[in-house]
Amino acid sequence: MDTIKYVLSEEKLPRTWYNLVADLPTPPPPPLHPGTLQPLGPDALAPLFPQAIIAQEVSAEREIEIPEPVRQVYRQWRPSPLFRARRLERVLDTPARIYYKYEGVSPSGSHKPNTAVAQAFYNQQEGVRRISTETGAGQWGSSLAFAGSLFGIEVQVFMVKVSYEQKPYRRALMQTYGATCIASPSNTTETGRRILAEHPDSPGSLGIAISEAVEVAAKDPHTKYALGSVLNHVLLHQTVIGNEALLQLELADDYPDVLVGCTGGGSNFAGLIFPFLGVQLRGGRKVRILAVEPAACPSLTRGRYAYDFGDTGRLTPLVKMHTLGADFIPPGFHAGGLRYHGMAPLVSHIKELGLMDAVAYHQTECFEAGITFARAEGILPAPEANHAVKGAIDEALRCKQEGVSRTILFNLCGHGHFDMQAYMDYFAGKLRDQPYAESALAQSLAGLPHLAR
Ligand SMILES: *Cc1c(COP(=O)(O)O)cnc(C)c1O
């Protein structure tokens, strides 16, 4: 009755990413130009992204080939293992079968290199010298720094100031890979200077850091911008996770009834669930799909489905998504990767179509779940991943209550080895579940752009 590992040989590494748009009953609403409020033409994105990425962003093709150089890099840690958590099942005394896909085996310890490597490759193909980006806790920044080092591209990372100060190890990891890391808001951009003039002590936010990174790319013809979540092409690259899981579950002769993932911007969640949702939409087996988000940043469960900016500086196109408002600065909590104000438009769209559910949990109950998991399975989850663990454990306990066996698969999107301060705070009883500020949300939502449409 031990934990079982399902491996695929390298030759079984999927050759394509899966594009959910091909199978949707209705397409997601288009991004809008913030000035004209007209649907955004692909040309408008050209200063920011390479052509190949823009083509993927607007593609409706079902299968998109993973370029051979990207697959070569993937092979270092992919296919990532799928485990059946039999020790956890025993601890929970549940009739459920619990599986998890473990993305912590990548060099930077999370799912993020799946898209970082692809994005660095396409930028290199188009002669880009430098990529600017933002990072919260540092997982995305370190993943892009790793990918940039492989393809000979300079990487400049705007890191949310509070994390820059609190998480020096990920900063050092970015430096190790050769990237430059700047605390945001910074005085190197107009947006940063404007915010510092108003709020000299601003702790920063992902929305602000995005504005700074976008500004740098917009002003320099040799620099492009990269985003680590939210956009269609990022979700596309992450579907290698679900494509592998489909094959691995065949080996296990099983199929999920329930899929669980944590959601910040939605990319690791989408990466796992989209290939399964595609099977369902093409007439195959139905799955219950559950997103787990932090109660302190609850875009799917309490945000509004509306057109909003992706950043605080209001430089990005308007996208329709579940949003807490671009001015929303979430209270401090340890899952830094889940602090974004919005949700991927594609994830928001399937939520509106009734194809998935979402729940929100407070951080202490998520740490409790993560510790139960670590004691059973040995792997210490990232604070973000603890949300998925909590969701999966609650589903398994529900099976026990109802006396039914279901197959549950969740995405263990990263390890927490760089987040030990969060665990130390938990053990010291210092973690607080911030009461959710309804008034702050109302204020931020009042700032949503008014569209006469
Ligand atoms: C970045 C990150 C997240 C949140 O981003 P998504 O796009 O929602 O996946 C979650 N977990 C880990 C480990 C991360 O690094």
Tab-separated table of C-alpha atoms and ligand atoms in Angstrom:
chain	number	residue	atom	x	y	z
A	1	MET	CA	0.000	0.000	0.000
A	2	ASP	CA	2.741	2.446	-0.813
A	3	THR	CA	2.692	5.513	-2.997
A	4	ILE	CA	2.844	4.508	-6.667
A	5	LYS	CA	4.709	6.421	-9.361
A	6	TYR	CA	3.564	6.335	-12.990
A	7	VAL	CA	6.389	7.221	-15.332
A	8	LEU	CA	6.299	7.652	-19.080
A	9	SER	CA	9.347	7.078	-21.191
A	10	GLU	CA	10.808	10.162	-22.876
A	11	GLU	CA	9.499	8.988	-26.255
A	12	LYS	CA	5.986	9.330	-24.850
A	13	LEU	CA	6.500	13.056	-24.178
A	14	PRO	CA	3.535	14.744	-25.893
A	15	ARG	CA	4.486	16.402	-29.185
A	16	THR	CA	1.716	18.974	-29.069
A	17	TRP	CA	0.086	21.456	-26.727
A	18	TYR	CA	-3.720	21.462	-26.525
A	19	ASN	CA	-5.726	24.582	-27.386
A	20	LEU	CA	-9.087	24.559	-25.597
A	21	VAL	CA	-10.467	27.337	-27.826
A	22	ALA	CA	-10.937	24.754	-30.621
A	23	ASP	CA	-13.518	22.833	-28.582
A	24	LEU	CA	-15.389	25.613	-26.761
A	25	PRO	CA	-19.121	25.997	-27.493
A	26	THR	CA	-18.635	29.777	-27.696
A	27	PRO	CA	-15.380	31.717	-28.051
A	28	PRO	CA	-14.191	33.902	-25.163
A	29	PRO	CA	-14.848	37.660	-25.541
A	30	PRO	CA	-11.949	39.358	-27.358
A	31	PRO	CA	-9.404	41.664	-25.691
A	32	LEU	CA	-10.141	45.353	-26.358
A	33	HIS	CA	-7.909	48.276	-27.192
A	34	PRO	CA	-8.018	50.545	-24.102
A	35	GLY	CA	-8.343	53.689	-26.245
A	36	THR	CA	-10.823	52.702	-28.962
A	37	LEU	CA	-12.602	49.900	-27.046
A	38	GLN	CA	-12.528	47.947	-30.315
A	39	PRO	CA	-11.309	44.332	-30.436
A	40	LEU	CA	-7.553	44.352	-30.413
A	41	GLY	CA	-5.793	43.450	-33.654
A	42	PRO	CA	-2.775	41.130	-33.366
A	43	ASP	CA	-0.581	44.027	-34.591
A	44	ALA	CA	-1.213	45.944	-31.393
A	45	LEU	CA	0.712	43.273	-29.479
A	46	ALA	CA	3.735	43.324	-31.803
A	47	PRO	CA	5.831	45.736	-29.679
A	48	LEU	CA	5.464	43.393	-26.709
A	49	PHE	CA	5.574	39.822	-28.015
A	50	PRO	CA	7.264	37.852	-30.804
A	51	GLN	CA	5.012	36.961	-33.786
A	52	ALA	CA	4.931	33.242	-32.987
A	53	ILE	CA	3.554	33.975	-29.514
A	54	ILE	CA	0.933	36.396	-30.887
A	55	ALA	CA	-0.172	33.741	-33.377
A	56	GLN	CA	-0.653	31.282	-30.503
A	57	GLU	CA	-2.489	33.894	-28.455
A	58	VAL	CA	-5.223	34.189	-31.110
A	59	SER	CA	-5.120	30.640	-32.478
A	60	ALA	CA	-8.158	28.364	-32.662
A	61	GLU	CA	-6.170	25.339	-33.851
A	62	ARG	CA	-6.677	22.324	-31.578
A	63	GLU	CA	-3.166	20.843	-31.503
A	64	ILE	CA	-0.098	23.089	-31.666
A	65	GLU	CA	3.273	21.462	-32.157
A	66	ILE	CA	5.860	21.768	-29.396
A	67	PRO	CA	9.057	22.775	-31.246
A	68	GLU	CA	11.815	20.158	-31.065
A	69	PRO	CA	14.296	22.472	-29.216
A	70	VAL	CA	11.639	23.056	-26.539
A	71	ARG	CA	10.909	19.347	-26.239
A	72	GLN	CA	14.645	18.763	-25.869
A	73	VAL	CA	14.750	21.066	-22.839
A	74	TYR	CA	11.513	19.596	-21.451
A	75	ARG	CA	13.127	16.142	-21.487
A	76	GLN	CA	15.401	17.156	-18.604
A	77	TRP	CA	12.446	16.823	-16.198
A	78	ARG	CA	9.449	15.796	-18.332
A	79	PRO	CA	7.314	13.806	-18.434
A	80	SER	CA	6.845	14.840	-14.810
A	81	PRO	CA	5.758	12.038	-12.473
A	82	LEU	CA	2.157	11.192	-11.672
A	83	PHE	CA	1.769	9.672	-8.221
A	84	ARG	CA	-1.061	7.787	-6.589
A	85	ALA	CA	-1.049	9.067	-3.007
A	86	ARG	CA	-1.893	5.796	-1.299
A	87	ARG	CA	-0.220	6.803	1.964
A	88	LEU	CA	-2.312	9.968	2.063
A	89	GLU	CA	-5.443	7.949	1.240
A	90	ARG	CA	-4.688	5.716	4.226
A	91	VAL	CA	-4.106	8.659	6.563
A	92	LEU	CA	-7.430	10.178	5.490
A	93	ASP	CA	-9.098	6.756	5.654
A	94	THR	CA	-10.924	7.597	2.440
A	95	PRO	CA	-12.332	5.305	-0.255
A	96	ALA	CA	-11.192	7.930	-2.830
A	97	ARG	CA	-8.227	7.293	-5.109
A	98	ILE	CA	-5.992	10.372	-4.981
A	99	TYR	CA	-3.478	11.129	-7.713
A	100	TYR	CA	-1.169	14.123	-8.052
A	101	LYS	CA	0.905	15.398	-10.935
A	102	TYR	CA	4.177	16.726	-9.524
A	103	GLU	CA	5.601	19.801	-11.274
A	104	GLY	CA	8.192	20.507	-8.562
A	105	VAL	CA	10.759	18.387	-10.437
A	106	SER	CA	11.626	21.226	-12.843
A	107	PRO	CA	14.927	23.116	-12.307
A	108	SER	CA	13.189	26.092	-10.686
A	109	GLY	CA	10.793	23.881	-8.742
A	110	SER	CA	7.407	24.676	-10.321
A	111	HIS	CA	5.338	24.390	-13.510
A	112	LYS	CA	6.512	27.801	-14.750
A	113	PRO	CA	9.452	26.612	-16.900
A	114	ASN	CA	6.898	24.843	-19.175
A	115	THR	CA	6.047	28.240	-20.634
A	116	ALA	CA	9.287	30.101	-19.812
A	117	VAL	CA	11.304	27.751	-22.025
A	118	ALA	CA	8.818	28.042	-24.886
A	119	GLN	CA	8.692	31.839	-24.627
A	120	ALA	CA	12.479	32.197	-24.476
A	121	PHE	CA	12.780	29.937	-27.535
A	122	TYR	CA	10.328	31.962	-29.661
A	123	ASN	CA	12.000	35.227	-28.628
A	124	GLN	CA	15.405	33.857	-29.589
A	125	GLN	CA	14.031	32.730	-32.974
A	126	GLU	CA	12.981	36.313	-33.673
A	127	GLY	CA	16.282	37.889	-32.613
A	128	VAL	CA	15.119	39.449	-29.342
A	129	ARG	CA	18.031	40.445	-27.073
A	130	ARG	CA	16.284	41.107	-23.798
A	131	ILE	CA	13.039	40.055	-22.082
A	132	SER	CA	11.471	42.150	-19.337
A	133	THR	CA	9.013	40.666	-16.893
A	134	GLU	CA	7.519	40.922	-13.424
A	135	THR	CA	7.525	38.455	-10.575
A	136	GLY	CA	5.704	38.157	-7.259
A	137	ALA	CA	7.328	35.651	-4.964
A	138	GLY	CA	9.971	34.930	-7.597
A	139	GLN	CA	8.889	31.622	-9.145
A	140	TRP	CA	8.182	33.149	-12.530
A	141	GLY	CA	11.250	35.390	-12.470
A	142	SER	CA	13.544	32.482	-11.643
A	143	SER	CA	11.907	30.267	-14.285
A	144	LEU	CA	12.340	32.881	-17.005
A	145	ALA	CA	15.893	33.565	-15.805
A	146	PHE	CA	16.633	29.847	-16.210
A	147	ALA	CA	15.062	29.784	-19.696
A	148	GLY	CA	16.876	32.967	-20.754
A	149	SER	CA	20.204	31.466	-19.756
A	150	LEU	CA	19.532	28.441	-22.004
A	151	PHE	CA	18.742	30.557	-25.071
A	152	GLY	CA	21.248	33.383	-24.538
A	153	ILE	CA	18.687	36.099	-23.768
A	154	GLU	CA	19.122	38.791	-21.130
A	155	VAL	CA	16.308	38.783	-18.558
A	156	GLN	CA	15.221	41.806	-16.512
A	157	VAL	CA	12.819	41.108	-13.668
A	158	PHE	CA	10.700	43.631	-11.754
A	159	MET	CA	10.062	41.963	-8.418
A	160	VAL	CA	7.259	43.140	-6.106
A	161	LYS	CA	9.145	45.095	-3.422
A	162	VAL	CA	7.733	43.321	-0.385
A	163	SER	CA	8.825	39.961	-1.829
A	164	TYR	CA	12.180	41.385	-2.935
A	165	GLU	CA	12.853	42.158	0.709
A	166	GLN	CA	11.250	39.053	2.216
A	167	LYS	CA	12.406	36.418	-0.283
A	168	PRO	CA	16.121	36.965	-0.891
A	169	TYR	CA	16.715	33.340	-1.923
A	170	ARG	CA	14.673	33.466	-5.106
A	171	ARG	CA	16.350	36.763	-5.919
A	172	ALA	CA	19.704	35.017	-5.540
A	173	LEU	CA	18.459	32.196	-7.778
A	174	MET	CA	17.608	34.721	-10.528
A	175	GLN	CA	21.091	36.240	-10.159
A	176	THR	CA	22.624	32.782	-10.353
A	177	TYR	CA	20.932	32.245	-13.722
A	178	GLY	CA	22.283	35.641	-14.826
A	179	ALA	CA	19.144	37.791	-14.657
A	180	THR	CA	18.844	41.335	-13.283
A	181	CYS	CA	16.298	41.806	-10.522
A	182	ILE	CA	14.849	45.238	-9.618
A	183	ALA	CA	12.553	46.000	-6.673
A	184	SER	CA	9.185	47.358	-7.923
A	185	PRO	CA	7.997	50.113	-7.799
A	186	SER	CA	11.389	51.351	-9.018
A	187	ASN	CA	12.681	54.674	-10.279
A	188	THR	CA	13.758	53.116	-13.583
A	189	THR	CA	10.317	53.594	-15.220
A	190	GLU	CA	7.772	56.418	-15.481
A	191	THR	CA	5.078	54.303	-13.838
A	192	GLY	CA	7.400	53.396	-10.990
A	193	ARG	CA	8.449	57.002	-10.415
A	194	ARG	CA	4.811	58.174	-10.455
A	195	ILE	CA	3.795	55.583	-7.862
A	196	LEU	CA	6.819	56.293	-5.661
A	197	ALA	CA	6.020	60.016	-5.749
A	198	GLU	CA	2.507	59.288	-4.430
A	199	HIS	CA	3.362	56.371	-2.133
A	200	PRO	CA	7.062	56.345	-1.244
A	201	ASP	CA	6.520	53.281	0.982
A	202	SER	CA	4.486	51.285	-1.565
A	203	PRO	CA	5.044	47.542	-0.979
A	204	GLY	CA	4.415	47.048	-4.692
A	205	SER	CA	2.011	44.652	-6.370
A	206	LEU	CA	2.002	42.396	-9.396
A	207	GLY	CA	-0.137	44.989	-11.200
A	208	ILE	CA	2.531	47.661	-10.668
A	209	ALA	CA	5.415	45.367	-11.616
A	210	ILE	CA	3.611	44.400	-14.846
A	211	SER	CA	3.262	48.089	-15.737
A	212	GLU	CA	6.993	48.620	-15.264
A	213	ALA	CA	8.010	45.586	-17.322
A	214	VAL	CA	5.560	46.452	-20.134
A	215	GLU	CA	6.846	50.027	-20.228
A	216	VAL	CA	10.453	48.881	-20.641
A	217	ALA	CA	9.519	46.586	-23.542
A	218	ALA	CA	7.293	49.172	-25.230
A	219	LYS	CA	10.140	51.694	-25.250
A	220	ASP	CA	12.974	49.471	-26.492
A	221	PRO	CA	12.861	47.747	-29.908
A	222	HIS	CA	15.291	45.034	-28.734
A	223	THR	CA	13.282	44.169	-25.626
A	224	LYS	CA	10.099	42.110	-25.506
A	225	TYR	CA	7.859	41.395	-22.585
A	226	ALA	CA	6.873	38.006	-21.133
A	227	LEU	CA	4.009	37.079	-18.851
A	228	GLY	CA	4.050	33.949	-16.698
A	229	SER	CA	0.297	33.364	-16.424
A	230	VAL	CA	-3.164	34.606	-17.492
A	231	LEU	CA	-2.703	34.847	-21.290
A	232	ASN	CA	-3.926	32.183	-23.726
A	233	HIS	CA	-0.447	31.223	-24.943
A	234	VAL	CA	0.793	30.672	-21.387
A	235	LEU	CA	-2.140	28.377	-20.602
A	236	LEU	CA	-1.494	26.604	-23.910
A	237	HIS	CA	2.137	25.832	-23.005
A	238	GLN	CA	1.058	24.448	-19.635
A	239	THR	CA	-1.248	21.860	-21.247
A	240	VAL	CA	1.743	19.575	-21.571
A	241	ILE	CA	0.862	18.733	-17.931
A	242	GLY	CA	-2.652	17.477	-18.692
A	243	ASN	CA	-1.604	15.797	-21.937
A	244	GLU	CA	0.943	13.747	-19.982
A	245	ALA	CA	-1.546	13.031	-17.195
A	246	LEU	CA	-4.028	11.577	-19.707
A	247	LEU	CA	-1.366	9.092	-20.847
A	248	GLN	CA	-0.212	8.309	-17.306
A	249	LEU	CA	-3.738	7.579	-16.110
A	250	GLU	CA	-4.061	5.138	-18.977
A	251	LEU	CA	-1.110	3.306	-17.442
A	252	ALA	CA	-2.966	3.352	-14.130
A	253	ASP	CA	-6.134	2.185	-15.912
A	254	ASP	CA	-8.046	4.985	-14.219
A	255	TYR	CA	-9.774	8.273	-15.096
A	256	PRO	CA	-10.505	11.269	-12.858
A	257	ASP	CA	-13.990	12.102	-11.573
A	258	VAL	CA	-12.627	15.265	-9.986
A	259	LEU	CA	-9.765	17.568	-11.047
A	260	VAL	CA	-8.336	20.112	-8.618
A	261	GLY	CA	-5.865	22.953	-9.080
A	262	CYS	CA	-4.921	26.176	-7.315
A	263	THR	CA	-5.501	29.411	-9.191
A	264	GLY	CA	-3.442	32.598	-9.156
A	265	GLY	CA	-3.657	33.676	-12.777
A	266	GLY	CA	-4.933	30.233	-13.775
A	267	SER	CA	-2.045	28.682	-15.706
A	268	ASN	CA	-1.143	25.552	-13.734
A	269	PHE	CA	-4.845	24.851	-13.237
A	270	ALA	CA	-5.605	25.245	-16.939
A	271	GLY	CA	-2.529	23.209	-17.834
A	272	LEU	CA	-3.878	20.220	-15.948
A	273	ILE	CA	-7.586	20.510	-16.656
A	274	PHE	CA	-7.918	21.786	-20.255
A	275	PRO	CA	-6.950	18.495	-21.953
A	276	PHE	CA	-9.528	16.646	-19.789
A	277	LEU	CA	-12.152	19.326	-20.430
A	278	GLY	CA	-11.416	18.944	-24.143
A	279	VAL	CA	-12.216	15.230	-23.918
A	280	GLN	CA	-15.521	16.127	-22.250
A	281	LEU	CA	-16.410	18.834	-24.774
A	282	ARG	CA	-15.765	16.424	-27.641
A	283	GLY	CA	-18.327	14.045	-26.136
A	284	GLY	CA	-16.089	12.014	-23.837
A	285	ARG	CA	-16.228	11.510	-20.077
A	286	LYS	CA	-17.423	14.325	-17.853
A	287	VAL	CA	-15.236	15.590	-15.016
A	288	ARG	CA	-15.930	17.832	-12.066
A	289	ILE	CA	-13.408	20.649	-12.163
A	290	LEU	CA	-12.518	22.577	-9.032
A	291	ALA	CA	-10.363	25.694	-8.724
A	292	VAL	CA	-9.028	26.582	-5.278
A	293	GLU	CA	-8.105	30.172	-4.537
A	294	PRO	CA	-7.012	32.123	-1.449
A	295	ALA	CA	-9.797	33.785	0.551
A	296	ALA	CA	-7.573	36.879	0.682
A	297	CYS	CA	-7.496	37.240	-3.129
A	298	PRO	CA	-10.734	35.603	-4.321
A	299	SER	CA	-11.103	36.671	-7.958
A	300	LEU	CA	-13.184	33.664	-9.088
A	301	THR	CA	-15.483	33.429	-6.071
A	302	ARG	CA	-15.968	37.125	-5.274
A	303	GLY	CA	-14.643	39.135	-8.188
A	304	ARG	CA	-16.739	40.617	-10.961
A	305	TYR	CA	-16.726	39.212	-14.515
A	306	ALA	CA	-15.873	42.393	-16.397
A	307	TYR	CA	-13.428	44.030	-18.778
A	308	ASP	CA	-10.444	45.260	-16.793
A	309	PHE	CA	-6.801	46.166	-17.156
A	310	GLY	CA	-4.146	43.571	-16.466
A	311	ASP	CA	-2.005	46.092	-14.608
A	312	THR	CA	-2.228	49.000	-12.197
A	313	GLY	CA	-0.673	51.509	-14.617
A	314	ARG	CA	-3.484	50.816	-17.141
A	315	LEU	CA	-1.083	50.148	-20.001
A	316	THR	CA	-2.361	46.703	-21.032
A	317	PRO	CA	-5.333	45.855	-23.251
A	318	LEU	CA	-8.700	45.357	-21.560
A	319	VAL	CA	-9.531	41.719	-21.026
A	320	LYS	CA	-12.778	40.203	-19.808
A	321	MET	CA	-12.077	38.246	-16.654
A	322	HIS	CA	-13.051	37.676	-13.054
A	323	THR	CA	-11.360	40.605	-11.385
A	324	LEU	CA	-11.017	42.294	-8.029
A	325	GLY	CA	-10.109	45.530	-9.828
A	326	ALA	CA	-6.667	46.490	-11.139
A	327	ASP	CA	-6.118	48.748	-8.113
A	328	PHE	CA	-6.685	45.904	-5.665
A	329	ILE	CA	-3.694	45.262	-3.425
A	330	PRO	CA	-4.351	42.028	-1.552
A	331	PRO	CA	-3.514	41.773	2.142
A	332	GLY	CA	-0.201	40.045	2.807
A	333	PHE	CA	-0.290	36.253	2.804
A	334	HIS	CA	2.262	33.630	1.996
A	335	ALA	CA	1.072	32.227	-1.315
A	336	GLY	CA	2.717	35.049	-3.279
A	337	GLY	CA	1.919	33.366	-6.592
A	338	LEU	CA	-1.811	33.668	-5.908
A	339	ARG	CA	-1.907	37.422	-5.336
A	340	TYR	CA	-2.992	38.600	-8.801
A	341	HIS	CA	-6.173	40.710	-9.062
A	342	GLY	CA	-7.536	38.953	-12.155
A	343	MET	CA	-8.050	35.487	-13.608
A	344	ALA	CA	-7.110	34.124	-17.019
A	345	PRO	CA	-9.833	35.077	-19.552
A	346	LEU	CA	-10.117	31.449	-20.703
A	347	VAL	CA	-10.589	30.188	-17.139
A	348	SER	CA	-13.065	33.010	-16.440
A	349	HIS	CA	-14.956	32.067	-19.605
A	350	ILE	CA	-15.372	28.382	-18.698
A	351	LYS	CA	-16.466	29.446	-15.206
A	352	GLU	CA	-19.198	31.572	-16.830
A	353	LEU	CA	-20.155	28.622	-19.046
A	354	GLY	CA	-20.715	26.541	-15.906
A	355	LEU	CA	-17.961	24.083	-16.805
A	356	MET	CA	-16.097	24.435	-13.482
A	357	ASP	CA	-16.520	25.328	-9.806
A	358	ALA	CA	-14.357	27.419	-7.498
A	359	VAL	CA	-13.802	27.551	-3.725
A	360	ALA	CA	-11.728	29.848	-1.527
A	361	TYR	CA	-9.764	28.839	1.581
A	362	HIS	CA	-7.826	30.757	4.216
A	363	GLN	CA	-4.080	30.232	4.405
A	364	THR	CA	-3.792	28.474	7.785
A	365	GLU	CA	-6.157	25.658	6.767
A	366	CYS	CA	-4.126	25.300	3.571
A	367	PHE	CA	-0.862	25.008	5.515
A	368	GLU	CA	-2.498	22.390	7.744
A	369	ALA	CA	-3.426	20.403	4.622
A	370	GLY	CA	0.073	20.839	3.176
A	371	ILE	CA	1.647	19.508	6.358
A	372	THR	CA	-0.685	16.483	6.414
A	373	PHE	CA	0.349	15.884	2.808
A	374	ALA	CA	4.089	16.272	3.523
A	375	ARG	CA	3.909	13.846	6.451
A	376	ALA	CA	2.193	11.231	4.282
A	377	GLU	CA	3.914	11.717	0.921
A	378	GLY	CA	7.262	13.293	1.861
A	379	ILE	CA	7.011	16.180	-0.602
A	380	LEU	CA	6.745	19.668	0.892
A	381	PRO	CA	4.325	21.702	-1.258
A	382	ALA	CA	4.687	25.373	-2.161
A	383	PRO	CA	2.238	27.565	-0.207
A	384	GLU	CA	0.283	28.025	-3.467
A	385	ALA	CA	0.104	24.271	-4.023
A	386	ASN	CA	-1.235	23.844	-0.474
A	387	HIS	CA	-4.501	25.302	-1.762
A	388	ALA	CA	-4.836	22.457	-4.270
A	389	VAL	CA	-3.872	19.947	-1.573
A	390	LYS	CA	-6.580	21.353	0.708
A	391	GLY	CA	-9.143	21.146	-2.099
A	392	ALA	CA	-8.214	17.537	-2.884
A	393	ILE	CA	-8.233	16.465	0.774
A	394	ASP	CA	-11.683	17.985	1.292
A	395	GLU	CA	-12.971	16.172	-1.799
A	396	ALA	CA	-11.515	12.907	-0.460
A	397	LEU	CA	-13.128	13.459	2.950
A	398	ARG	CA	-16.443	14.108	1.228
A	399	CYS	CA	-16.107	10.721	-0.494
A	400	LYS	CA	-15.642	9.170	2.952
A	401	GLN	CA	-18.729	10.945	4.312
A	402	GLU	CA	-20.831	9.893	1.342
A	403	GLY	CA	-19.354	6.398	1.303
A	404	VAL	CA	-18.415	6.592	-2.380
A	405	SER	CA	-15.125	6.102	-4.128
A	406	ARG	CA	-14.070	8.723	-6.644
A	407	THR	CA	-10.828	9.300	-8.509
A	408	ILE	CA	-9.319	12.674	-7.642
A	409	LEU	CA	-6.403	14.199	-9.517
A	410	PHE	CA	-4.739	17.409	-8.409
A	411	ASN	CA	-1.814	19.459	-9.622
A	412	LEU	CA	1.045	19.711	-7.143
A	413	CYS	CA	2.423	22.701	-9.013
A	414	GLY	CA	5.627	23.260	-7.045
A	415	HIS	CA	7.739	22.444	-3.996
A	416	GLY	CA	8.115	24.851	-1.099
A	417	HIS	CA	11.841	24.642	-0.415
A	418	PHE	CA	12.245	28.389	-0.935
A	419	ASP	CA	9.218	29.132	1.231
A	420	MET	CA	10.376	27.728	4.546
A	421	GLN	CA	9.877	31.074	6.275
A	422	ALA	CA	6.151	30.627	5.635
A	423	TYR	CA	6.243	27.187	7.270
A	424	MET	CA	8.279	28.580	10.178
A	425	ASP	CA	5.679	31.311	10.645
A	426	TYR	CA	2.942	28.693	10.559
A	427	PHE	CA	4.645	26.553	13.234
A	428	ALA	CA	5.285	29.661	15.341
A	429	GLY	CA	1.553	30.443	15.202
A	430	LYS	CA	2.236	33.704	13.405
A	431	LEU	CA	0.064	33.200	10.338
A	432	ARG	CA	-3.053	35.328	10.351
A	433	ASP	CA	-6.108	34.775	8.214
A	434	GLN	CA	-6.744	38.328	7.159
A	435	PRO	CA	-10.391	39.221	7.430
A	436	TYR	CA	-11.470	40.004	3.930
A	437	ALA	CA	-11.912	43.738	3.427
A	438	GLU	CA	-15.263	44.122	1.670
A	439	SER	CA	-14.893	47.906	1.594
A	440	ALA	CA	-11.477	47.731	-0.087
A	441	LEU	CA	-12.938	45.432	-2.739
A	442	ALA	CA	-15.914	47.722	-3.341
A	443	GLN	CA	-13.564	50.646	-3.749
A	444	SER	CA	-11.333	48.770	-6.154
A	445	LEU	CA	-14.308	47.507	-8.189
A	446	ALA	CA	-15.635	51.066	-8.432
A	447	GLY	CA	-12.452	51.836	-10.378
A	448	LEU	CA	-13.269	49.317	-13.133
A	449	PRO	CA	-13.237	50.942	-16.569
A	450	HIS	CA	-16.723	52.021	-17.696
A	451	LEU	CA	-17.533	50.572	-21.065
A	452	ALA	CA	-20.551	51.715	-23.013
A	453	ARG	CA	-21.128	48.260	-24.393
B	1	LIG	C1	3.089	31.131	-10.077
B	1	LIG	C2	2.615	30.014	-9.310
B	1	LIG	C3	1.241	29.813	-9.097
B	1	LIG	C4	0.178	30.736	-9.592
B	1	LIG	O1	0.115	30.899	-10.974
B	1	LIG	P1	-0.924	30.136	-11.889
B	1	LIG	O2	-0.789	30.821	-13.194
B	1	LIG	O3	-2.288	30.300	-11.301
B	1	LIG	O4	-0.500	28.728	-11.951
B	1	LIG	C5	0.859	28.722	-8.359
B	1	LIG	N1	1.757	27.874	-7.854
B	1	LIG	C6	3.080	28.011	-8.042
B	1	LIG	C7	4.011	27.017	-7.444
B	1	LIG	C8	3.547	29.083	-8.780
B	1	LIG	O5	4.858	29.222	-8.980
